[in-house]
GROMACS .gro file of C-alpha atoms in nm:
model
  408
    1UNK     CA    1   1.811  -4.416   0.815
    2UNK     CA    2   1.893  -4.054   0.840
    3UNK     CA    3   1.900  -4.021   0.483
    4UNK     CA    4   1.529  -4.140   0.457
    5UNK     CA    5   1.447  -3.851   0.802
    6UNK     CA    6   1.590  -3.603   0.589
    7UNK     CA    7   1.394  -3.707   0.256
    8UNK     CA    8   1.100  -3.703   0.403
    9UNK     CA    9   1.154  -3.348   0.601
   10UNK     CA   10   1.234  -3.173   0.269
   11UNK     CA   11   1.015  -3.333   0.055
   12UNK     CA   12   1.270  -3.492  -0.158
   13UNK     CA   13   1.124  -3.773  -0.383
   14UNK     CA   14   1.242  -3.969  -0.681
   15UNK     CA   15   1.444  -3.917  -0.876
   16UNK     CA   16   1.565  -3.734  -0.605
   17UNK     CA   17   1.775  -3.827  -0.293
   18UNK     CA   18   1.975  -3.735   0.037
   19UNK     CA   19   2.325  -3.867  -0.070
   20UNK     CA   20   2.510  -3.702   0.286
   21UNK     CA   21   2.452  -3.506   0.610
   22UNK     CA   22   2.730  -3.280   0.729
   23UNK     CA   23   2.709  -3.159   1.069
   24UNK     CA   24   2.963  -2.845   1.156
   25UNK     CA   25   2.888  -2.811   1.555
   26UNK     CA   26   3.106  -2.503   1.578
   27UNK     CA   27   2.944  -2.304   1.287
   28UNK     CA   28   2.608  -2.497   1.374
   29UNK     CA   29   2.577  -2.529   1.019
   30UNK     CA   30   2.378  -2.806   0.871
   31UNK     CA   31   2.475  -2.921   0.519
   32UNK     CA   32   2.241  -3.183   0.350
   33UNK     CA   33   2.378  -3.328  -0.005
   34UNK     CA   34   2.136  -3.417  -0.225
   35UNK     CA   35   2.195  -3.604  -0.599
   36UNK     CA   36   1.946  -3.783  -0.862
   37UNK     CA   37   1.921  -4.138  -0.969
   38UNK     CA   38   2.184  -4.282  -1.298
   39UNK     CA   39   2.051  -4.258  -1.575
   40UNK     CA   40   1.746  -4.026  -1.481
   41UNK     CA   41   1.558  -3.798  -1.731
   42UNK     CA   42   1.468  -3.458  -1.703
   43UNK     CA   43   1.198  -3.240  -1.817
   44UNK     CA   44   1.211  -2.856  -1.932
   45UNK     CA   45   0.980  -2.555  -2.000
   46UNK     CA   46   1.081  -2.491  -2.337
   47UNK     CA   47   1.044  -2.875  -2.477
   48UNK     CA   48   0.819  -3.099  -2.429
   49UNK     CA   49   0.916  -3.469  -2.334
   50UNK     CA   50   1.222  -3.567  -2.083
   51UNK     CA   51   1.590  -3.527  -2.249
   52UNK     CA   52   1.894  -3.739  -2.120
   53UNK     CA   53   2.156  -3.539  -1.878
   54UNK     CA   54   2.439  -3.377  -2.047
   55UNK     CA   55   2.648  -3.302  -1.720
   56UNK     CA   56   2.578  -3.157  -1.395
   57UNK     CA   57   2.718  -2.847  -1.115
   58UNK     CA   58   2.644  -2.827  -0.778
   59UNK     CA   59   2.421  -2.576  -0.650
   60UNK     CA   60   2.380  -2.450  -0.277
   61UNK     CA   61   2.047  -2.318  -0.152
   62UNK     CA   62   1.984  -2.196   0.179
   63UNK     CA   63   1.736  -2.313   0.333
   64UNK     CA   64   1.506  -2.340   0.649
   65UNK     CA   65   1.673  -2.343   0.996
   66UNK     CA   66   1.701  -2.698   1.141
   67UNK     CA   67   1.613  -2.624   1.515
   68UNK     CA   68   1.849  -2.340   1.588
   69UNK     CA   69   2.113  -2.457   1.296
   70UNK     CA   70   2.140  -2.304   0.946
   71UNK     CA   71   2.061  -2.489   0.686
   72UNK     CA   72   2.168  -2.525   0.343
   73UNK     CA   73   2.089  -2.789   0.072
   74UNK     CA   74   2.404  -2.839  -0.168
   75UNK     CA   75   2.251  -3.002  -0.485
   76UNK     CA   76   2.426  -3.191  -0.752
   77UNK     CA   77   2.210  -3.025  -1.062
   78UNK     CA   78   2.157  -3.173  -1.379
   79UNK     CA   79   2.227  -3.016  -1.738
   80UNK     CA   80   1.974  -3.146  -1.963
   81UNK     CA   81   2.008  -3.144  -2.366
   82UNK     CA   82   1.747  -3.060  -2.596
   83UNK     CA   83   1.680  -3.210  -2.934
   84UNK     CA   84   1.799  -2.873  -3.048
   85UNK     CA   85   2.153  -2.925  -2.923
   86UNK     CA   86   2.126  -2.663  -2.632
   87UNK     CA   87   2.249  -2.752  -2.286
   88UNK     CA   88   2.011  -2.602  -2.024
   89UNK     CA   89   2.013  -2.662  -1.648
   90UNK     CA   90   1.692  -2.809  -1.472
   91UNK     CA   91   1.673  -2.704  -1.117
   92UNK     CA   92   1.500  -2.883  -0.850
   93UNK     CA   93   1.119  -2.809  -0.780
   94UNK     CA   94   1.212  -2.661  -0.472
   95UNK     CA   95   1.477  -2.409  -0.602
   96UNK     CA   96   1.349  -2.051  -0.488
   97UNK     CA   97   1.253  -1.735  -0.754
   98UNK     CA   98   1.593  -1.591  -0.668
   99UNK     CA   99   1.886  -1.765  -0.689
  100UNK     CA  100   2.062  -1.912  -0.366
  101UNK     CA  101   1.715  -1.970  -0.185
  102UNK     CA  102   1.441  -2.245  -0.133
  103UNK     CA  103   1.102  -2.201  -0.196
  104UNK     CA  104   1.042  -2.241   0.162
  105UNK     CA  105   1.299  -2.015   0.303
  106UNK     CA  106   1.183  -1.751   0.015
  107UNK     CA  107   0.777  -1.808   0.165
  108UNK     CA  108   0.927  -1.748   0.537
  109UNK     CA  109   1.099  -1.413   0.446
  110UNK     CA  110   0.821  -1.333   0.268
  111UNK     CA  111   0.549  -1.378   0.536
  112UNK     CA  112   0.775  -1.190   0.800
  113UNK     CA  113   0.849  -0.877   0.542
  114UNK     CA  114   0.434  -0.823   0.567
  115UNK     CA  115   0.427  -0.736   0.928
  116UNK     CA  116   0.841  -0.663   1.000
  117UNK     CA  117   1.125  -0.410   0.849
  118UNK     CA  118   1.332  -0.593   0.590
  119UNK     CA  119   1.589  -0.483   0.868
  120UNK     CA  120   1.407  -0.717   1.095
  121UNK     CA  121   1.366  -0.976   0.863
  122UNK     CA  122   1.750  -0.951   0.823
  123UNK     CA  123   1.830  -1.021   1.145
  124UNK     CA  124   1.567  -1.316   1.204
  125UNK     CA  125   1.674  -1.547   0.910
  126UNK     CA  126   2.025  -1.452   0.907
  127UNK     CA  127   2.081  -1.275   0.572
  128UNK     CA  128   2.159  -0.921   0.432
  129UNK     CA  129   1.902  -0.684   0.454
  130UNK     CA  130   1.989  -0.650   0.059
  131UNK     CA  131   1.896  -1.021   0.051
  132UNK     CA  132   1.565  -1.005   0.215
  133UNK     CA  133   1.469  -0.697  -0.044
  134UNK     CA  134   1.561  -0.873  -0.375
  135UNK     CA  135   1.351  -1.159  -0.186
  136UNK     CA  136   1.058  -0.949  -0.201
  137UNK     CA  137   1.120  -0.725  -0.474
  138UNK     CA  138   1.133  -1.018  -0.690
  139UNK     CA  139   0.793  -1.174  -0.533
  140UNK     CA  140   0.630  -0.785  -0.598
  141UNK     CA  141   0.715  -0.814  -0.954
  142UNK     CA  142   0.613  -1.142  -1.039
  143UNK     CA  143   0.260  -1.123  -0.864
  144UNK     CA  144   0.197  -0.765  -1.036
  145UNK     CA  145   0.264  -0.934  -1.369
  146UNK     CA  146  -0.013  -1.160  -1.362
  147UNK     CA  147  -0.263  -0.917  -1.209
  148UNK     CA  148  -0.623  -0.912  -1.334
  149UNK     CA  149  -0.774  -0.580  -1.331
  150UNK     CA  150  -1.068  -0.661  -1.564
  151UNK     CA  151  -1.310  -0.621  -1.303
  152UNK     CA  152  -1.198  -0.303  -1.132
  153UNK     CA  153  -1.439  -0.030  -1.190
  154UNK     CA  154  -1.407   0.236  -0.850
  155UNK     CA  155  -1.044   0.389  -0.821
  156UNK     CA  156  -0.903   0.569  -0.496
  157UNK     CA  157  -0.597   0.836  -0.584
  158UNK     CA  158  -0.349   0.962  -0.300
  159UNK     CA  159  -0.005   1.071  -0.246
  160UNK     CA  160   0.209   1.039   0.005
  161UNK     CA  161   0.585   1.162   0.094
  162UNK     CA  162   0.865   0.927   0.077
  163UNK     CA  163   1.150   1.158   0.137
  164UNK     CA  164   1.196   1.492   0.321
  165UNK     CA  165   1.092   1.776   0.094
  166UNK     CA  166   0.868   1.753  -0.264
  167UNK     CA  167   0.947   1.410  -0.303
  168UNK     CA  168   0.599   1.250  -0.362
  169UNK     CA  169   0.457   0.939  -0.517
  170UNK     CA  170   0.076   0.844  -0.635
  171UNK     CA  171  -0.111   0.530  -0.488
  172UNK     CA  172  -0.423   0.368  -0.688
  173UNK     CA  173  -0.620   0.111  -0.496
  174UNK     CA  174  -0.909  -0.060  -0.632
  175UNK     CA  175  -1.207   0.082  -0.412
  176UNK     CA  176  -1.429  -0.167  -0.397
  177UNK     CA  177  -1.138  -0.442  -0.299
  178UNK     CA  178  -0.912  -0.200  -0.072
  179UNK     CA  179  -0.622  -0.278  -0.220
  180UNK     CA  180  -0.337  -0.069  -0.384
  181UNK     CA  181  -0.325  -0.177  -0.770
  182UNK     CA  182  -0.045   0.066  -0.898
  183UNK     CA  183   0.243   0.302  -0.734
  184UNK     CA  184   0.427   0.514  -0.896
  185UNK     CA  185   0.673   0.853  -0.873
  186UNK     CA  186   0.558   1.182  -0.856
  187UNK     CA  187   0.213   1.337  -0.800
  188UNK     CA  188   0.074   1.467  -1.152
  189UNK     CA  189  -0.129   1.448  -1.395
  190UNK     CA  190   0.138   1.208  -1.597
  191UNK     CA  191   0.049   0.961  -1.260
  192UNK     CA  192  -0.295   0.891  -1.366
  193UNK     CA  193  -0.174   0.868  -1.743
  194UNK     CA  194   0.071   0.574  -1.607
  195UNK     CA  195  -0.234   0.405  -1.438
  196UNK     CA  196  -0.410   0.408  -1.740
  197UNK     CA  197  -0.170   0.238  -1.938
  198UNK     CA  198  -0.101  -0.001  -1.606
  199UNK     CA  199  -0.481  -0.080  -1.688
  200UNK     CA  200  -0.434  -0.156  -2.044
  201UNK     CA  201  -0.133  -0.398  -1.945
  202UNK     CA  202  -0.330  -0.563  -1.733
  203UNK     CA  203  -0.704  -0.721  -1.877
  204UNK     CA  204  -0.862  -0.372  -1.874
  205UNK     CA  205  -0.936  -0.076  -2.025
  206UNK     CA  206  -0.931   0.314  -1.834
  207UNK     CA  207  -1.281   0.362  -1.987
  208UNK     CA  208  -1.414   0.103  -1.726
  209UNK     CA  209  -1.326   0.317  -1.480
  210UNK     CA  210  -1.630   0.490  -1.332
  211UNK     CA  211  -1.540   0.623  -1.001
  212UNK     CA  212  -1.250   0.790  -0.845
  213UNK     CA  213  -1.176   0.939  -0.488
  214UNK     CA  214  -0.943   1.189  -0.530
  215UNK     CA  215  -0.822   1.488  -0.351
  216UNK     CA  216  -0.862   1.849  -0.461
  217UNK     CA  217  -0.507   1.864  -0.658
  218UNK     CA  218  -0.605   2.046  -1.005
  219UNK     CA  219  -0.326   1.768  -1.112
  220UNK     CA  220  -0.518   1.487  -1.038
  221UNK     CA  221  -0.870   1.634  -1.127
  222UNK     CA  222  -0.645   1.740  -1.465
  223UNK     CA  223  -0.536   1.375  -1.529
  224UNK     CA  224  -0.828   1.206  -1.440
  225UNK     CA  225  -1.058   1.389  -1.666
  226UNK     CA  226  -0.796   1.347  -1.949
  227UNK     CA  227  -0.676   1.009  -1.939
  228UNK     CA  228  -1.034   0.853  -1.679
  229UNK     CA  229  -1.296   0.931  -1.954
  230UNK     CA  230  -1.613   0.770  -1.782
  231UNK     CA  231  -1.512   0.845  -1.419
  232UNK     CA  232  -1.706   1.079  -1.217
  233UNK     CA  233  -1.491   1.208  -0.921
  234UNK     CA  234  -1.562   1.181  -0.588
  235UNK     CA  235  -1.423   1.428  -0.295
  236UNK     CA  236  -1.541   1.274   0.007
  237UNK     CA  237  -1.691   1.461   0.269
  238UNK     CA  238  -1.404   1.401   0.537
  239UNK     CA  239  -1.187   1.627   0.296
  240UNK     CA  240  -1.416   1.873   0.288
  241UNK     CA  241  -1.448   1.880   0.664
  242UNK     CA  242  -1.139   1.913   0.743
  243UNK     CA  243  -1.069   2.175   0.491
  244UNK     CA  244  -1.364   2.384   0.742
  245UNK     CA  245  -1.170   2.218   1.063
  246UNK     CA  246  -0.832   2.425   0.918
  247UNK     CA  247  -1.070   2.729   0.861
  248UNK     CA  248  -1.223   2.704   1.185
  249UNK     CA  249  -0.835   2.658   1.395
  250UNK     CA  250  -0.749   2.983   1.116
  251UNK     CA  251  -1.043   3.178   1.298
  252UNK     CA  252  -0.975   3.117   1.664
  253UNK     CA  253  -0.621   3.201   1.587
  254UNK     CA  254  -0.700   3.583   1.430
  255UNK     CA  255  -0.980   3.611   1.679
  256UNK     CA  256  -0.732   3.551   1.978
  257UNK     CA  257  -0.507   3.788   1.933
  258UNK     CA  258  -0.807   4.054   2.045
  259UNK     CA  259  -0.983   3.799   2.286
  260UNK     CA  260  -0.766   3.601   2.575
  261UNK     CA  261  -1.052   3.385   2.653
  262UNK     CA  262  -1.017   3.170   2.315
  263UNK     CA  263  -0.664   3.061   2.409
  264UNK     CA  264  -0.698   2.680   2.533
  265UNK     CA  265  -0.968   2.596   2.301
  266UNK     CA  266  -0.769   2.467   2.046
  267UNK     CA  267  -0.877   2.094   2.109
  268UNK     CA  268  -1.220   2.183   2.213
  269UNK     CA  269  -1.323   2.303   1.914
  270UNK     CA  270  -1.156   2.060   1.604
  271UNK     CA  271  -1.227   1.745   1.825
  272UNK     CA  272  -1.622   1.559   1.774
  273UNK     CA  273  -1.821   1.690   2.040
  274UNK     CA  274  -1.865   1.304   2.212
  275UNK     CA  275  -1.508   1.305   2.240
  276UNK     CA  276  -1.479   1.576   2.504
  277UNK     CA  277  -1.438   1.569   2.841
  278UNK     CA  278  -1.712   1.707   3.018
  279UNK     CA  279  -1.473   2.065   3.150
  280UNK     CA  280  -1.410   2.079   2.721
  281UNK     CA  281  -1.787   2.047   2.655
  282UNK     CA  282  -1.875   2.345   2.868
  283UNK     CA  283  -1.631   2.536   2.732
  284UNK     CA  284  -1.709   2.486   2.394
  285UNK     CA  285  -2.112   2.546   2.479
  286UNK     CA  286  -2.014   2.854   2.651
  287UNK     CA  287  -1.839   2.973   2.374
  288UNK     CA  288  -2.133   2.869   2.093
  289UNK     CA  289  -2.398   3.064   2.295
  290UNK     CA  290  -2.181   3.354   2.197
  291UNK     CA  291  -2.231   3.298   1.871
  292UNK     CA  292  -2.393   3.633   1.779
  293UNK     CA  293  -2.031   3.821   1.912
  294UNK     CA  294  -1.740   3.621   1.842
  295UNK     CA  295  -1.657   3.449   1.490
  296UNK     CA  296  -1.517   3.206   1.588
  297UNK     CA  297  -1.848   3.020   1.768
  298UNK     CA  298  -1.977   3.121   1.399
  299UNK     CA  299  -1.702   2.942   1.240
  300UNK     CA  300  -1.744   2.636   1.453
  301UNK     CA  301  -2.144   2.651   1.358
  302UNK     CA  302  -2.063   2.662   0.971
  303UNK     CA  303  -1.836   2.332   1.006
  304UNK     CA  304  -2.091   2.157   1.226
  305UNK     CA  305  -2.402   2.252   0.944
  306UNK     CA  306  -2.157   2.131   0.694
  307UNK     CA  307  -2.074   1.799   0.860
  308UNK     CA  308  -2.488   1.770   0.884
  309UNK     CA  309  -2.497   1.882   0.516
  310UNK     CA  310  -2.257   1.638   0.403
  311UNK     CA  311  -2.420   1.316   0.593
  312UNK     CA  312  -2.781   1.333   0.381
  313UNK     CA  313  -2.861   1.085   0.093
  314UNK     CA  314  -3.067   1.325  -0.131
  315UNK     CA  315  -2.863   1.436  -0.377
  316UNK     CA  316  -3.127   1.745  -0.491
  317UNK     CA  317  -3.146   1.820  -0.062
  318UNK     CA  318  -2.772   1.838  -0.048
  319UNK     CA  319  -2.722   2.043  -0.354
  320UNK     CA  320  -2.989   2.288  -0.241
  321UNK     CA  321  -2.853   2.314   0.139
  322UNK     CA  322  -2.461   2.318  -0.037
  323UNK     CA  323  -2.534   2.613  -0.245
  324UNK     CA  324  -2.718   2.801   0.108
  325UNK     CA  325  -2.430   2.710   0.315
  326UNK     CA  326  -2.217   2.847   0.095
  327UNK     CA  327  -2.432   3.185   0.030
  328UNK     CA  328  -2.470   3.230   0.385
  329UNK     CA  329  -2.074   3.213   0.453
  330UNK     CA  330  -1.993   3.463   0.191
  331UNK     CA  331  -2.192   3.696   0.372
  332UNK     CA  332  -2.048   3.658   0.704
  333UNK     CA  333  -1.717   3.804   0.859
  334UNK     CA  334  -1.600   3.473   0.917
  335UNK     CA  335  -1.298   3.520   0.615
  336UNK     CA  336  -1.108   3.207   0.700
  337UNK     CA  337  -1.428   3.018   0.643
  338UNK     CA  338  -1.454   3.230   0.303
  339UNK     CA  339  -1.188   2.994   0.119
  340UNK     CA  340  -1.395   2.675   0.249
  341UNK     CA  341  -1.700   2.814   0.054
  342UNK     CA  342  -1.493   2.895  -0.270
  343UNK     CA  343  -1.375   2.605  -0.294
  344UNK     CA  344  -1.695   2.424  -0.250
  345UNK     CA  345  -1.828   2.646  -0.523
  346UNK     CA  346  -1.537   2.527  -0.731
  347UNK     CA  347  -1.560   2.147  -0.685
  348UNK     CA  348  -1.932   2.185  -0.633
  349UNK     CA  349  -2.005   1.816  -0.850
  350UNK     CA  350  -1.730   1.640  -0.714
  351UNK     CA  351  -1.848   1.705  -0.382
  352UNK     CA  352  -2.200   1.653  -0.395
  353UNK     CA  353  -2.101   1.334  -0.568
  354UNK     CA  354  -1.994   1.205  -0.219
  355UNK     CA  355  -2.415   1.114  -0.140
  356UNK     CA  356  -2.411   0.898  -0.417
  357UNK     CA  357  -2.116   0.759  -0.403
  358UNK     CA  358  -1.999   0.731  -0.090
  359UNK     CA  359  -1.624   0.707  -0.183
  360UNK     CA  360  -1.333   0.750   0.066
  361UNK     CA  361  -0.990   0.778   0.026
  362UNK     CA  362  -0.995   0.676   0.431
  363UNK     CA  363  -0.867   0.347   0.369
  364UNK     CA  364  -0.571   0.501   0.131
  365UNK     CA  365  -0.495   0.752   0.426
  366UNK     CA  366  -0.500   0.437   0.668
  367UNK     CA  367  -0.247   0.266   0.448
  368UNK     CA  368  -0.039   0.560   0.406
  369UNK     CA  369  -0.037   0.565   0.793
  370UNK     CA  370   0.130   0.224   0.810
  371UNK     CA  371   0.345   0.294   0.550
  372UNK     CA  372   0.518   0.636   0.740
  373UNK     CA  373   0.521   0.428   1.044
  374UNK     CA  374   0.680   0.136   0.871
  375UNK     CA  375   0.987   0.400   0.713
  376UNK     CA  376   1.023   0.551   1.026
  377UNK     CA  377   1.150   0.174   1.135
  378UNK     CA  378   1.351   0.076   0.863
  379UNK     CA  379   1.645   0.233   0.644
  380UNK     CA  380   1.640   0.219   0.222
  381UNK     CA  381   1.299   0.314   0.273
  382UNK     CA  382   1.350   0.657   0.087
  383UNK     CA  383   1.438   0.469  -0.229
  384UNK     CA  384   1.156   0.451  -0.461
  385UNK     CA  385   1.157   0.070  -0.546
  386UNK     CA  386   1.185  -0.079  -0.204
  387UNK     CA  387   0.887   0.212  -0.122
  388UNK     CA  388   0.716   0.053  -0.396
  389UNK     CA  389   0.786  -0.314  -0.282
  390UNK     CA  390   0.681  -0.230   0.086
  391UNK     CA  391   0.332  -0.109  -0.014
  392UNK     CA  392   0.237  -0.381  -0.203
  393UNK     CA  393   0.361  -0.619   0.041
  394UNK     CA  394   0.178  -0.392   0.314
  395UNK     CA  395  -0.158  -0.314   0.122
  396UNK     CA  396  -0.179  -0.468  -0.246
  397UNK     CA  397  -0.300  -0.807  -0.100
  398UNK     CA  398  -0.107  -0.968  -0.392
  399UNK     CA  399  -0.163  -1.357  -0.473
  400UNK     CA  400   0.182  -1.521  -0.402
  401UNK     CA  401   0.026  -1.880  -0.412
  402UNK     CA  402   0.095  -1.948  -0.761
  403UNK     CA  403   0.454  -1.847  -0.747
  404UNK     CA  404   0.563  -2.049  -0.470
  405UNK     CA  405   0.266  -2.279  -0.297
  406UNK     CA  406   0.423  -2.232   0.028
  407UNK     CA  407   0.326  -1.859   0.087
  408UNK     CA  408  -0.023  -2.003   0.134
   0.00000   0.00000   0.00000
């Protein structure tokens, strides 16, 4: 009777069967034996039709905890041969994607790496924390494999750090789905050649590309223009405005040294306006009504006209206002706010491009939050495959459904 409970639990069927239960209360290890019908036939991959069994090894899998107990399956697996003469083994259709696992226990680790540490994971299911990363590592791979990127036309670029120093490397997400589509090492213009050929390897071509959020690295303006053809780029106006926000805090810092009553307006001034306390908000209106005396009420007035600026829809309006703002700061004394301007001048296109667009690379930035608070957690992180396996597990949204039905 027992036999049949277990069966039925694992989803063991024909030819298929529970053949003995071993119950170790010290350990609290469950064992469950499980062997195939005399004379049974077996299918394979390679060959079509069902070949007789040559001979057979036994093969242990862990897999889900029964109740509090671990769990392992040990499985008397057939060797099959083929009308060619070969002897190949047939595994079970629950056999996991990495050897010693079931599907099912493979699906569990892989649902707790999403929102845990592999350390975590580790500790939950009882098995290394090198266990749990070849788990996902090998889940990644096989998911990125079968990608379809034929319909991706809108790219978002960033970098982020995975290691103290100049250790950097590139995320792509596909902009219209918010998901990342390709990681790789470094933060050049050889980054966006990689994605390019990631595109050809996967349904699509880099000339279907016509969008990309990028930052203002001459690296990645560099390799998209050489390797994204048909992309126009896109700096989005947060960038922008908090290249002025740096300017501004640059302004109130020179301006300080002279005049005491700046100090304590740090916050005051880079916060929105709604977000201040009502003691903050007087301060910072007392300070803007001196804006014909002190440059830094100036500065704070060029970032708050650019913000404006930056939030119209007519592309001929924005140009036109752009091209003023900029005029007007070069002839001010406000120097910080000098390098805003020039750079503005420089990336004039990509920049106006924002009203049309309306690219971000905030989603990218939110991702990249995640993934600093998720190494901050967890050790191996500052190797550049497990980085790679944790942000597709955190933000590439990957199918796992056809690998293994259970991760549905």
């Amino acid at each position: 009777m027992h036999s049949k409970l277990f069966e039925a639990a694992l989803g063991v069927s024909d030819p298929w069967f529970v053949s003995g239960v071993d119950f170790d209360a010290t350990t609290k290890l469950l064992t469950i034996q499980i062997d195939f019908t005399a004379g049974s036939r077996f299918a394979h991959p390679e060959v079509t039709g069902v070949h007789p069994v040559h001979d057979t090894i036994v093969k242990r899998y862990r897999h889900l905890n029964f109740f509090q107990h671990d769990c392992y399956l040990e499985v008397r697996t057939p060797r099959v041969k083929l009308p060619d003469g070969r002897v190949v083994l047939v595994e079970p259709d629950w056999a996991g994607k990495l050897s010693g696992f079931t599907l099912l226990f493979e699906a569990m680790v892989l649902t707790l790496a999403q929102q845990m540490p592999f350390a975590a994971v580790a500790r939950a299911v009882g098995e290394s924390w090198h266990r749990v990363h070849a788990i996902c590592k090998r889940y990644v791979e096989l998911a990125l494999a079968a990608i379809d990127l034929s319909g991706m036309t809108s790219a978002a670029v960033d970098e982020t750090s995975y290691r103290k120093g100049h250790n950097y490397l590139t995320l792509v997400a596909d902009a219209d789905e918010r998901k990342v589509v390709f990681v790789t090492d470094g933060k050049d213009a050889a980054t966006v050649k990689a994605f390019a050929a990631h595109l050809r390897a996967h349904l699509a071509k880099p000339e279907q590309i016509t969008s990309v959020s990028i930052d203002m690295s001459p690296a990645f303006i560099k390799g998209v223009s050489e390797h994204l053809p048909n992309a126009r780029i896109t700096f989005d106006k947060f960038h922008v405005v908090a290249q002025a926000s740096v300017a501004l805090d640059k302004t109130r810092r020179l301006e300080q040294k002279t005049d005491p009553e700046l100090k304590g307006l740090r916050w005051a001034l880079l916060k929105d306006r709604d977000r201040l306390n009502a003691a903050q908000r007087a301060d910072l209106d007392a300070l803007v009504a001196n804006v014909t005396t002190k440059r830094t009420a100036r500065a704070w007035l060029y970032r708050e006209q650019l913000r404006e600026i930056l939030d119209r829809k007519q592309i001929n309006v924005v140009s036109e206002m752009l091209e003023q703002w900029c005029t007007n700061v070069m002839r001010s004394k406000v120097e910080p706010m000098k390098e805003v301007a020039r750079m503005i001048r420089k990336h004039f296109d990509g920049i106006v491009a924002w009203t049309q667009t309306r690219q971000t690379n905030g989603f990218l930035e939110a991702i990249n939050g995640l993934f600093q608070a998720a190494k901050r957690r967890a050790r191996g992180y500052a190797n550049i495959e497990t980085m790679r396996t944790v942000l597709f597990l955190i933000a590439g949204k990957l199918n796992f459904t056809s690998i293994n039905p259970h991760t549905a």
